[in-house]
Amino acid sequence: MPVTEPVLTRRIPTAPWGDPRDRRIIGYDEYVRTGGYETLRRALTMDPSSLVQTVKESELRGRGGAGFPCGLKWTFLPPPDGNRRYLAINCDEAEPGTFKDRLLCDYDPHLVLEGIAITCWACRLDTAYFFIRGEYHHQAKIVERAIREAYEKGVFGGRGLMQACDFKVDCHMHRGAGAYICGEETGLLEAVEGRRGWPRLKPPFPAVKGLFGRPTIVNNVETLAAVVPIVDRGAAWWKSMGTASSIGAPGSYGPKLMGVSGHVNRPGVYECDLGIPLRKLVDEFAGGMRAGRRFKGAIAGGVSMGILGPDQFDAEMDFDIGRRYDVMGLGTACPTIFDDQTDMVAVARNISRFFSNESCGQCTPCREGAQWMYRLLCRIEEGDATTKDLDLLNELAGSMGIIPGTTICGLADGHNWAVRTILNKYWAEFAGRVKPSYHGLTVSAGRADGVSSARIVGATGA
Amino acid sequence: MAWIVKPSATMKTPGRAEPYLTADHRAQYERDILPRYADRQGALLPILHDIQHRHHCIPWQAMREVAEFLGIAPSEVLDVVSFYEEFTTEDHRRGKYTIGICQSIACEVCGHPALLDHLRARLGIEPHETTDDGRFTLLAMECLGACEGAPCALINEDRHDNLTIERLDALLDRLP
Ligand SMILES: Cc1cc2nc3c(=O)[nH]c(=O)nc-3n(C[C@H](O)[C@H](O)[C@H](O)COP(=O)(O)O)c2cc1C
Ligand code: SF4
Ligand code: FES
């Protein structure tokens, strides 16, 4: 059964169910009037472990990029020992092409707060930090106001609404300050602790040793928002949307916010079934390709994931996409679409610049490799490189990341996949921009003096 | 890009007689910010945001005062200031208006380079520079999380979407 009604966008008019021009901020009163905080109220009468069980059964997978099963992550927490336990809400959303969490913050912040409160009850956490990127000035104000309202009404702070049980949760806003790496969960923890956002080596995982050395759950904004309808309507209902895996992997259930950008007629965030073919997302939701042009490729879901090539327009947007279409994964499910006039060398150069700007500098392969790849790509773009440079680029890219085992965090894997997939899926375009590394050897035999003359024509190798 | 340049620990930094953290600020931080964190260093980012907002930079002396207030080393404060793009040292004081043009992928394929080139010409500065009169700082920023409105830009705290050179000019002309 496909998504037949808006779930996360229930209060945010979104095509095809509503007109985005009707969007406005849903305050506490309106949220409650439309059934808000009822799920929390009910959850608080339930045993926390049964809530964890429900989320586990729903097979909700993290919406922040890695797609890790949410319920499973929650079970990694040690049992409460009477000391602090934290929830860190990841609203860094700095992955180029991604703008879905912003929609929830912009218009329905209480949905996220309700998800936070339920999660804190389910996992027995007492303090939540809403980590929001520094550039989201406007969104920080909206969420901050919502948090204040929630305190006043007793959702947080252990007063009023929730007096019936020992539910006492604090929720604080913590603003980032312009560093993509703080979206990585342990970089985020460092930023909350007042340090530079250098990711930590894992293990220990945050669930065991996170903020201030205490157990911490890190979840994405959209993941937490999804907890509300799951607890409200059950795991079976959630699993009626989306799709099972076609390759025997864990399924991709539920609706997903997908932000479409680039060369389409109606860029924006749409709520769709996981598994929707990209072509359908573009044609039916995003109004088709701009100016009637042809599809040339798409960033799968944030630049870290790599690219879907010209023949992959029908790729299904679910968590199997990585294995089926040679990209890293679904990521944030926010595709950026490119038309047939797009210069793919420039796309690779742009993305490489991003990663070289945002590498935190901790691991040599990432820090140096990023700069090196960026410069190589600039040279290729300017027509100043040779065929050998393409091989070098492939080799360099393939050597950096957690998967090859050379770095601490996944930023380098993102750079690796982005560059390698673009290069290999558009090899001819790259090859057409470089000079040959080697030229033929012309040997003219039989000179009068008996010495053969070998002439090397313009050897430009490396 | 904290790993490129760091002043040496022995550097001399300017200061002034009047403190940056007044008794009022300290009281306000103690009341509103510090209780939120398990230790005092946790309050560093919120406090730096406040100072950057008021002074358009984090003055050297303010770094020392914050360090003393939170009970951490001044070098730890500098470490954080130099790591995060939003914080700038005194020698990179931001102008009255910071114009940050998004240069990431969706904005590039939707035409950000023309906007950036136009501003370079109009303001006579390169990205990450400030006009001599201290009015404008130009930044080339990474994805602002508003790719549906590409190309877009932040002018101080306000985001503007679907920009053209004409709209950008009109926005700048209207700034007080
Ligand atoms: C370099 C890097 C950047 C990331 N940025 C974000 C981000 O902006 N927002 C986010 O939710 N997750 C981000 N993640 C993923 C987080 O590390 C983490 O997996 C996620 O927040 C967990 O939440 P979820 O399980 O609910 O998805 C990033 C990961 C890496 C390696
Ligand atoms: S991989 Fe890159 S971003 Fe991640 S910790 Fe290492 S240097 Fe930092
Ligand atoms: S790429 Fe410019 S806002 Fe995302």
XYZ file of C-alpha atoms and ligand atoms in Angstrom:
681
model
C 0.000 0.000 0.000
C 1.463 3.336 -0.949
C 1.365 6.523 1.097
C -2.256 7.626 0.772
C -2.176 10.583 3.109
C 0.473 12.972 4.349
C 2.133 11.647 7.496
C 5.053 13.851 8.522
C 3.603 16.668 6.428
C 0.122 16.310 7.883
C 0.172 19.920 9.072
C 2.461 21.226 6.332
C 0.597 21.654 3.039
C 2.608 19.754 0.450
C 1.735 18.626 -3.055
C -0.220 16.565 -4.011
C -2.308 17.017 -0.839
C -1.888 20.702 -0.275
C -0.526 23.931 -1.631
C 2.852 25.004 -0.227
C 1.657 28.604 -0.358
C -0.681 27.809 2.534
C 2.152 26.868 4.852
C 2.498 28.620 8.184
C 4.100 27.903 11.523
C 2.014 25.565 13.659
C 2.151 26.856 17.233
C 1.421 24.847 20.364
C -2.318 25.569 20.448
C -2.932 24.619 16.865
C -0.740 21.571 17.244
C -2.778 20.370 20.203
C -6.050 21.222 18.471
C -5.084 18.901 15.630
C -4.318 15.988 17.932
C -0.788 16.962 18.895
C 0.804 15.617 22.096
C -1.956 12.996 22.392
C 0.521 10.309 21.366
C 2.939 11.464 24.049
C 0.178 11.420 26.626
C -0.659 7.856 25.676
C 2.975 6.803 25.491
C 3.510 7.993 29.044
C 0.958 5.466 30.262
C 2.901 2.714 28.550
C 5.953 0.773 29.523
C 9.025 2.405 27.885
C 10.372 -0.916 26.688
C 7.159 -1.615 24.792
C 7.691 1.645 22.902
C 11.207 0.621 21.964
C 9.723 -2.670 20.813
C 7.159 -0.880 18.621
C 9.832 1.242 16.965
C 11.961 -1.847 16.461
C 9.067 -3.672 14.849
C 8.378 -0.749 12.548
C 11.910 -1.233 11.166
C 12.272 2.541 11.088
C 15.663 3.329 9.626
C 17.531 6.510 10.490
C 16.733 9.433 8.222
C 20.037 11.234 8.797
C 21.959 9.459 6.069
C 23.226 6.135 7.349
C 19.853 4.358 7.500
C 20.723 2.560 10.724
C 17.728 0.789 12.337
C 16.456 3.231 14.935
C 14.976 0.740 17.421
C 18.131 -1.327 17.352
C 20.270 1.697 18.138
C 18.062 2.412 21.134
C 18.686 -1.058 22.533
C 22.428 -0.362 22.679
C 21.837 1.874 25.690
C 22.962 0.436 29.010
C 20.269 0.230 31.713
C 19.674 3.489 33.621
C 22.000 4.002 36.586
C 20.437 7.137 38.003
C 22.876 9.507 36.278
C 22.364 11.687 33.206
C 21.460 10.158 29.855
C 21.213 12.283 26.744
C 19.422 12.649 23.463
C 21.207 14.691 20.789
C 18.966 15.824 17.970
C 20.847 16.123 14.715
C 19.621 19.149 12.794
C 22.940 19.971 11.183
C 21.606 19.325 7.706
C 24.649 20.655 5.910
C 24.934 17.926 3.290
C 24.693 19.772 -0.051
C 21.347 19.097 -1.674
C 19.575 18.368 1.600
C 16.811 20.531 3.037
C 14.147 18.221 4.429
C 14.663 18.712 8.186
C 14.326 22.428 7.624
C 10.745 21.892 6.477
C 9.796 20.325 9.818
C 11.565 23.059 11.804
C 10.078 25.793 9.664
C 6.462 24.762 10.031
C 5.797 21.948 12.492
C 8.418 22.132 15.250
C 6.119 20.585 17.856
C 5.966 17.350 15.877
C 9.714 17.044 16.345
C 9.453 18.019 20.006
C 6.779 15.396 20.593
C 9.051 12.808 18.959
C 11.857 13.972 21.246
C 9.689 13.631 24.340
C 8.478 10.146 23.372
C 12.014 9.028 22.578
C 13.261 10.317 25.924
C 10.524 8.373 27.696
C 11.109 5.214 25.656
C 14.877 5.282 26.154
C 14.781 6.774 29.666
C 16.781 9.840 28.695
C 16.570 13.034 30.703
C 18.276 15.776 28.702
C 17.915 16.582 25.035
C 20.107 18.939 23.014
C 18.581 20.216 19.831
C 21.703 20.734 17.752
C 20.898 23.012 14.828
C 23.338 24.339 12.260
C 24.421 27.940 12.687
C 23.079 29.028 9.302
C 19.534 28.070 10.314
C 19.003 31.362 12.146
C 15.345 31.579 11.334
C 14.681 27.909 12.141
C 16.556 28.167 15.444
C 14.207 30.963 16.471
C 11.120 28.950 15.548
C 12.295 25.848 17.363
C 13.439 27.868 20.344
C 10.002 29.446 20.611
C 8.398 26.007 20.354
C 10.659 24.671 23.096
C 9.664 27.608 25.293
C 5.978 26.882 24.652
C 6.536 23.220 25.425
C 8.151 24.142 28.742
C 5.288 26.495 29.581
C 2.744 23.775 28.865
C 4.661 21.231 30.893
C 5.822 18.956 28.104
C 9.388 19.573 29.225
C 10.657 20.417 32.662
C 8.525 17.848 34.482
C 5.556 20.057 35.319
C 1.899 20.262 34.372
C 0.797 18.104 31.469
C 2.915 15.130 32.368
C 2.742 15.205 36.151
C 1.173 11.765 36.331
C 4.453 9.908 35.961
C 8.112 10.484 36.617
C 8.637 12.096 33.232
C 11.085 14.930 33.596
C 12.967 15.896 30.487
C 14.905 19.034 29.682
C 15.355 20.187 26.120
C 17.907 22.822 25.132
C 18.788 24.449 21.880
C 22.452 24.273 20.911
C 23.494 26.191 17.809
C 26.351 25.080 15.601
C 28.609 27.642 14.010
C 29.296 26.675 10.428
C 31.004 23.290 10.230
C 29.549 20.451 8.169
C 31.501 17.929 10.189
C 29.321 18.631 13.233
C 26.615 16.620 11.452
C 28.718 13.527 12.034
C 27.329 12.224 15.287
C 30.509 12.347 17.351
C 31.578 15.673 15.837
C 28.198 16.903 17.015
C 28.901 15.675 20.544
C 32.183 17.577 20.584
C 30.405 20.741 19.477
C 27.872 20.410 22.288
C 30.711 19.947 24.761
C 32.240 23.236 23.585
C 35.089 21.903 21.509
C 36.055 21.879 17.849
C 33.974 19.316 15.991
C 36.556 16.595 15.591
C 34.822 13.221 15.224
C 35.748 10.605 17.791
C 37.058 7.142 17.149
C 34.372 4.495 17.608
C 33.951 2.392 19.694
C 32.938 3.462 22.241
C 29.685 4.308 20.519
C 27.684 7.287 21.746
C 24.971 5.028 23.167
C 27.545 3.797 25.661
C 29.789 6.826 26.048
C 28.546 9.995 24.413
C 27.977 13.491 25.747
C 30.037 14.318 28.817
C 31.009 10.642 28.951
C 27.407 9.494 29.416
C 25.072 7.320 27.313
C 23.697 9.338 24.411
C 21.351 8.630 21.534
C 21.893 10.675 18.382
C 18.961 10.827 16.002
C 18.044 12.879 13.000
C 15.124 15.330 13.126
C 13.026 13.395 10.626
C 13.659 10.087 12.434
C 12.342 11.592 15.661
C 9.325 13.075 13.912
C 8.545 9.614 12.491
C 8.464 8.131 15.990
C 5.213 10.002 16.683
C 3.033 8.407 13.954
C 4.667 5.022 14.572
C 3.770 5.035 18.258
C 0.365 6.483 17.416
C -0.679 4.055 14.699
C 1.553 1.073 15.150
C 4.365 -0.738 13.417
C 2.126 -2.699 11.028
C 0.600 0.495 9.659
C 4.050 2.034 9.211
C 5.255 -1.028 7.362
C 2.309 -0.868 5.006
C 4.113 2.043 3.363
C 7.405 1.907 1.558
C 8.853 -1.314 0.313
C 10.502 -4.552 1.347
C 14.016 -5.163 0.131
C 14.352 -6.772 -3.282
C 17.775 -8.163 -2.417
C 17.126 -9.712 0.967
C 18.391 -6.715 2.946
C 16.422 -4.931 5.702
C 13.345 -3.205 4.284
C 12.698 0.452 3.519
C 9.410 1.151 5.207
C 7.338 4.223 5.734
C 7.100 7.536 3.983
C 10.183 9.671 3.494
C 10.716 13.358 3.006
C 12.505 13.839 -0.293
C 13.884 17.217 -1.242
C 14.300 17.598 -4.971
C 16.544 20.363 -6.308
C 18.416 21.236 -9.464
C 16.988 21.311 -12.966
C 13.350 20.522 -12.255
C 10.253 22.673 -12.599
C 9.044 22.498 -9.010
C 11.945 21.917 -6.651
C 10.875 21.292 -3.070
C 10.282 18.713 -0.360
C 7.770 15.953 -1.083
C 6.603 13.120 1.113
C 6.736 9.843 -0.792
C 6.933 6.125 -0.279
C 10.422 4.809 0.064
C 11.049 2.949 -3.169
C 9.528 5.545 -5.482
C 11.424 5.565 -8.792
C 13.428 8.734 -9.222
C 11.756 9.375 -12.562
C 8.346 9.346 -10.926
C 9.543 11.662 -8.165
C 10.808 14.108 -10.764
C 7.902 13.851 -13.215
C 4.925 13.535 -10.895
C 6.030 15.493 -7.856
C 8.681 17.933 -9.003
C 6.987 18.968 -12.229
C 9.394 17.298 -14.629
C 12.708 18.427 -16.062
C 13.163 22.164 -16.484
C 12.724 23.543 -20.003
C 11.901 20.098 -21.340
C 15.523 19.033 -21.168
C 16.795 15.497 -20.809
C 17.976 13.861 -17.604
C 21.721 13.498 -17.370
C 22.233 12.385 -13.795
C 21.333 13.013 -10.183
C 23.053 13.163 -6.861
C 21.434 10.230 -5.103
C 20.760 11.849 -1.746
C 23.239 14.435 -0.650
C 26.554 14.731 -2.462
C 28.244 12.099 -0.274
C 26.264 9.336 -1.873
C 27.629 9.725 -5.378
C 25.759 9.975 -8.622
C 23.052 8.134 -10.514
C 24.043 8.021 -14.170
C 22.013 8.855 -17.289
C 20.704 5.280 -17.493
C 19.664 5.178 -13.818
C 16.719 7.571 -13.922
C 14.435 4.701 -12.931
C 16.371 3.872 -9.767
C 14.077 3.177 -6.830
C 14.684 5.576 -3.964
C 15.058 3.087 -1.118
C 17.838 1.771 1.073
C 18.819 -0.850 -1.528
C 19.823 1.858 -3.963
C 23.466 1.639 -2.970
C 23.906 -1.984 -3.850
C 21.713 -1.895 -6.919
C 22.895 1.273 -8.609
C 26.507 1.644 -7.541
C 26.149 4.623 -5.247
C 27.025 4.670 -1.542
C 23.410 4.635 -0.395
C 20.172 6.526 -0.114
C 21.692 9.144 2.170
C 19.165 11.823 2.970
C 17.001 10.930 -0.060
C 17.307 14.475 -1.361
C 18.311 14.212 -5.020
C 19.782 17.076 -7.024
C 18.868 16.637 -10.680
C 21.106 17.576 -13.594
C 19.971 18.154 -17.157
C 21.849 17.330 -20.346
C 23.651 20.669 -20.405
C 25.390 20.065 -17.097
C 29.163 19.868 -17.078
C 29.913 16.785 -14.974
C 33.551 17.734 -14.522
C 32.365 20.966 -12.933
C 29.966 18.997 -10.736
C 32.806 16.810 -9.491
C 35.019 19.844 -8.955
C 32.292 21.603 -6.974
C 31.709 18.612 -4.726
C 35.401 18.069 -4.199
C 35.790 21.701 -3.202
C 33.049 21.193 -0.645
C 34.812 18.251 0.956
C 38.204 19.917 0.937
C 36.649 22.942 2.653
C 34.849 20.829 5.204
C 37.395 18.151 6.071
C 38.093 18.639 9.770
C 41.757 17.937 9.168
C 42.194 15.125 11.652
C 43.091 12.305 9.246
C 45.839 12.783 6.707
C 44.211 10.841 3.830
C 41.095 12.983 4.105
C 42.791 16.327 4.668
C 45.519 15.989 2.057
C 43.590 13.758 -0.306
C 40.750 16.252 -0.429
C 43.014 19.124 -1.456
C 44.827 16.981 -3.948
C 41.643 15.733 -5.605
C 40.191 19.223 -5.737
C 43.292 20.548 -7.481
C 43.326 17.641 -9.900
C 39.700 18.294 -10.767
C 40.385 21.998 -11.284
C 43.171 21.060 -13.688
C 40.945 18.618 -15.540
C 38.259 21.273 -15.834
C 40.757 23.764 -17.217
C 41.972 21.222 -19.784
C 45.346 21.112 -18.148
C 45.491 17.462 -17.081
C 46.414 14.194 -18.704
C 44.798 10.765 -18.901
C 47.016 9.528 -16.116
C 45.448 12.083 -13.813
C 42.107 10.326 -14.191
C 43.616 7.094 -12.936
C 45.321 8.962 -10.138
C 42.007 10.530 -9.189
C 40.347 7.133 -9.063
C 43.121 5.705 -6.951
C 43.207 8.637 -4.557
C 39.458 8.690 -4.101
C 39.298 4.960 -3.553
C 41.921 5.106 -0.838
C 40.137 7.382 1.586
C 37.377 6.637 4.040
C 36.195 4.293 6.751
C 35.425 1.602 4.214
C 39.031 1.410 2.958
C 39.946 1.833 6.628
C 42.042 4.993 6.466
C 39.959 7.612 8.266
C 38.015 8.242 11.463
C 34.711 9.309 9.983
C 32.586 8.938 6.901
C 33.199 12.373 5.424
C 36.099 10.940 3.463
C 33.899 8.081 2.194
C 31.485 10.677 0.896
C 34.254 12.391 -1.029
C 35.473 9.011 -2.237
C 32.079 7.925 -3.572
C 31.120 11.267 -5.039
C 34.294 11.601 -7.083
C 34.645 7.976 -8.109
C 31.060 7.530 -9.229
C 31.013 10.767 -11.217
C 34.342 9.999 -12.837
C 33.448 6.435 -13.762
C 29.878 7.026 -14.858
C 30.949 9.935 -17.094
C 34.386 8.654 -18.044
C 34.104 9.720 -21.673
C 33.322 13.281 -20.663
C 36.374 13.392 -18.420
C 38.566 11.664 -20.975
C 37.551 14.260 -23.551
C 38.876 17.015 -21.291
C 42.381 15.677 -20.754
C 45.462 15.418 -22.905
C 46.890 11.998 -23.580
C 49.649 11.037 -21.184
C 51.661 9.149 -23.781
C 52.202 9.647 -27.444
C 53.181 7.069 -29.977
C 56.769 6.228 -30.637
C 57.699 6.792 -34.270
C 60.671 4.776 -35.358
C 62.114 5.398 -38.766
C 64.438 2.564 -39.563
C 67.345 2.329 -41.908
C 69.193 5.609 -41.704
C 72.365 5.860 -43.658
C 74.534 5.956 -40.531
C 72.919 2.723 -39.345
C 71.444 4.276 -36.188
C 67.706 4.106 -35.929
C 66.127 7.361 -34.900
C 63.440 7.201 -32.314
C 61.424 10.305 -31.943
C 59.212 10.772 -28.987
C 56.471 13.185 -29.862
C 55.660 15.618 -27.065
C 55.973 13.222 -24.175
C 53.669 14.731 -21.614
C 53.500 11.876 -19.178
C 52.938 13.056 -15.592
C 39.894 24.981 8.295
C 41.520 25.183 11.646
C 44.474 23.163 10.512
C 45.940 25.711 8.158
C 46.966 28.660 10.262
C 47.185 29.163 13.971
C 48.898 32.017 15.737
C 51.655 30.824 17.989
C 51.088 30.526 21.709
C 53.566 33.300 22.324
C 51.793 35.910 20.255
C 50.943 39.302 21.717
C 47.310 40.221 21.430
C 45.649 43.605 21.785
C 43.371 44.396 24.684
C 41.427 47.261 26.190
C 40.764 48.477 29.704
C 37.035 47.906 29.626
C 36.078 44.217 29.855
C 34.041 42.540 27.127
C 32.240 40.341 29.608
C 30.526 42.736 31.972
C 29.074 41.684 35.306
C 25.672 41.667 33.613
C 26.836 39.307 30.889
C 28.393 36.988 33.390
C 25.252 36.924 35.492
C 23.134 36.269 32.442
C 25.374 33.432 31.265
C 25.373 31.896 34.743
C 21.604 32.070 34.867
C 20.577 31.148 31.314
C 23.359 29.132 29.732
C 25.552 27.339 32.251
C 22.792 25.320 33.948
C 22.132 23.610 30.620
C 25.467 21.826 30.502
C 27.160 19.211 32.652
C 30.371 21.256 32.710
C 31.322 24.867 32.106
C 33.022 24.326 28.750
C 29.662 23.242 27.332
C 28.630 26.888 27.409
C 31.460 27.944 25.095
C 29.593 27.943 21.772
C 26.525 29.833 23.025
C 28.760 32.452 24.657
C 30.885 32.846 21.542
C 27.716 33.267 19.472
C 26.691 36.098 21.745
C 30.069 37.835 21.473
C 30.341 37.364 17.712
C 26.865 38.791 17.324
C 27.674 41.877 19.371
C 31.164 42.613 18.052
C 31.182 41.004 14.589
C 34.256 39.105 15.757
C 35.666 37.467 18.878
C 38.211 39.991 20.194
C 41.424 38.519 21.589
C 40.780 39.940 24.996
C 37.272 38.501 25.016
C 38.796 35.075 24.385
C 40.929 35.458 27.492
C 37.958 36.651 29.524
C 35.780 33.770 28.354
C 38.563 31.318 29.173
C 38.861 32.710 32.662
C 35.067 32.723 33.099
C 34.704 29.077 32.040
C 37.864 27.865 33.730
C 39.532 26.660 30.537
C 42.731 27.662 28.747
C 42.636 30.632 26.345
C 44.118 28.332 23.713
C 41.022 26.135 23.958
C 38.865 29.135 23.195
C 41.052 30.083 20.239
C 40.895 26.484 19.107
C 37.119 26.670 18.882
C 37.046 30.173 17.402
C 39.427 29.191 14.626
C 37.570 25.962 13.852
C 34.081 27.286 13.248
C 33.474 29.453 10.210
C 30.933 31.630 11.921
C 33.447 32.861 14.487
C 36.142 35.245 13.372
C 39.159 36.737 15.102
C 39.671 40.472 15.442
C 41.752 40.742 12.286
C 38.860 39.255 10.300
C 36.112 41.351 11.796
C 32.935 40.931 9.797
C 31.332 43.916 8.133
C 27.985 45.394 9.075
C 26.409 43.130 6.474
C 27.706 39.697 5.725
C 26.570 38.455 2.353
C 27.012 34.739 2.004
C 26.381 33.370 -1.469
C 25.807 29.634 -1.546
C 28.336 27.976 -3.830
C 27.339 24.335 -3.372
C 26.098 22.028 -6.052
C 22.424 22.938 -6.519
C 23.264 26.639 -6.467
C 26.152 26.221 -8.865
C 24.075 24.410 -11.471
C 21.328 27.010 -11.011
C 23.671 29.924 -11.590
C 25.493 31.087 -8.453
C 28.753 31.983 -10.252
C 27.125 34.987 -11.945
C 25.939 36.282 -8.573
C 29.327 35.915 -6.978
C 31.100 37.576 -9.903
C 28.641 40.418 -9.812
C 29.248 41.041 -6.122
C 33.011 40.883 -6.542
C 32.725 43.627 -9.120
C 30.133 45.633 -7.243
C 31.905 45.532 -3.890
C 35.465 45.376 -5.197
C 36.371 42.508 -2.877
C 36.960 38.781 -3.113
C 35.077 36.213 -1.065
C 36.127 36.294 2.607
C 37.124 39.943 2.393
C 35.480 43.022 3.864
C 35.071 46.408 2.211
C 37.327 49.153 3.563
C 34.382 51.022 5.035
C 33.481 47.947 7.079
C 30.052 47.745 5.487
C 30.117 44.459 3.576
C 31.759 41.112 4.039
C 31.429 38.765 1.100
C 31.396 35.034 1.722
C 31.150 32.052 -0.577
C 29.303 29.594 1.643
C 28.508 25.928 1.390
C 24.939 24.613 1.052
C 22.514 26.709 3.069
C 19.932 23.940 3.200
C 17.631 25.786 0.842
C 18.456 24.148 -2.459
C 14.852 24.354 -3.650
C 15.433 28.112 -3.855
C 18.781 27.922 -5.642
C 20.633 30.141 -6.115
C 20.296 31.602 -2.649
C 22.213 33.716 -0.181
C 22.239 34.750 3.438
C 22.390 38.456 4.211
C 23.227 38.488 7.896
C 20.534 36.217 9.330
C 18.021 36.398 6.499
C 17.970 34.003 3.606
C 16.928 35.062 0.124
C 15.988 32.487 -2.487
C 15.814 32.330 -6.279
C 18.202 35.232 -6.663
C 19.048 37.083 -9.825
C 21.570 39.869 -10.197
C 18.701 42.375 -10.270
C 17.113 41.016 -7.081
C 20.445 40.937 -5.324
C 21.146 44.545 -6.316
C 17.724 45.590 -5.120
C 18.306 43.861 -1.777
C 21.656 45.565 -1.279
C 20.305 48.959 -2.323
C 17.626 48.686 0.320
C 20.003 47.993 3.210
C 20.141 50.891 5.658
C 30.293 13.741 7.469
C 28.950 13.372 7.999
C 27.938 14.333 8.072
C 26.690 14.016 8.576
N 25.728 14.990 8.616
C 24.515 14.688 9.134
C 23.504 15.692 9.225
O 23.702 16.826 8.826
N 22.312 15.365 9.769
C 22.063 14.090 10.225
O 20.982 13.845 10.720
N 22.986 13.129 10.137
C 24.211 13.396 9.619
N 25.155 12.411 9.554
C 24.824 11.078 10.081
C 25.057 11.023 11.575
O 26.412 10.684 11.824
C 24.201 9.994 12.253
O 24.323 8.792 11.569
C 22.748 10.356 12.288
O 22.551 11.638 12.813
C 22.017 9.359 13.128
O 20.642 9.648 13.143
P 19.578 8.672 12.497
O 19.952 7.271 12.901
O 18.300 9.111 13.073
O 19.661 8.872 11.034
C 26.423 12.708 9.025
C 27.426 11.752 8.937
C 28.666 12.060 8.434
C 29.713 11.005 8.360
S 37.625 11.589 7.750
Fe 38.026 13.733 7.359
S 36.365 14.815 8.357
Fe 36.353 12.720 9.194
S 37.611 12.824 11.043
Fe 38.993 12.293 9.371
S 39.780 14.287 8.622
Fe 37.980 14.708 9.874
S 23.270 24.053 -2.730
Fe 22.827 26.113 -2.312
S 21.356 25.924 -0.743
Fe 21.894 23.851 -1.079
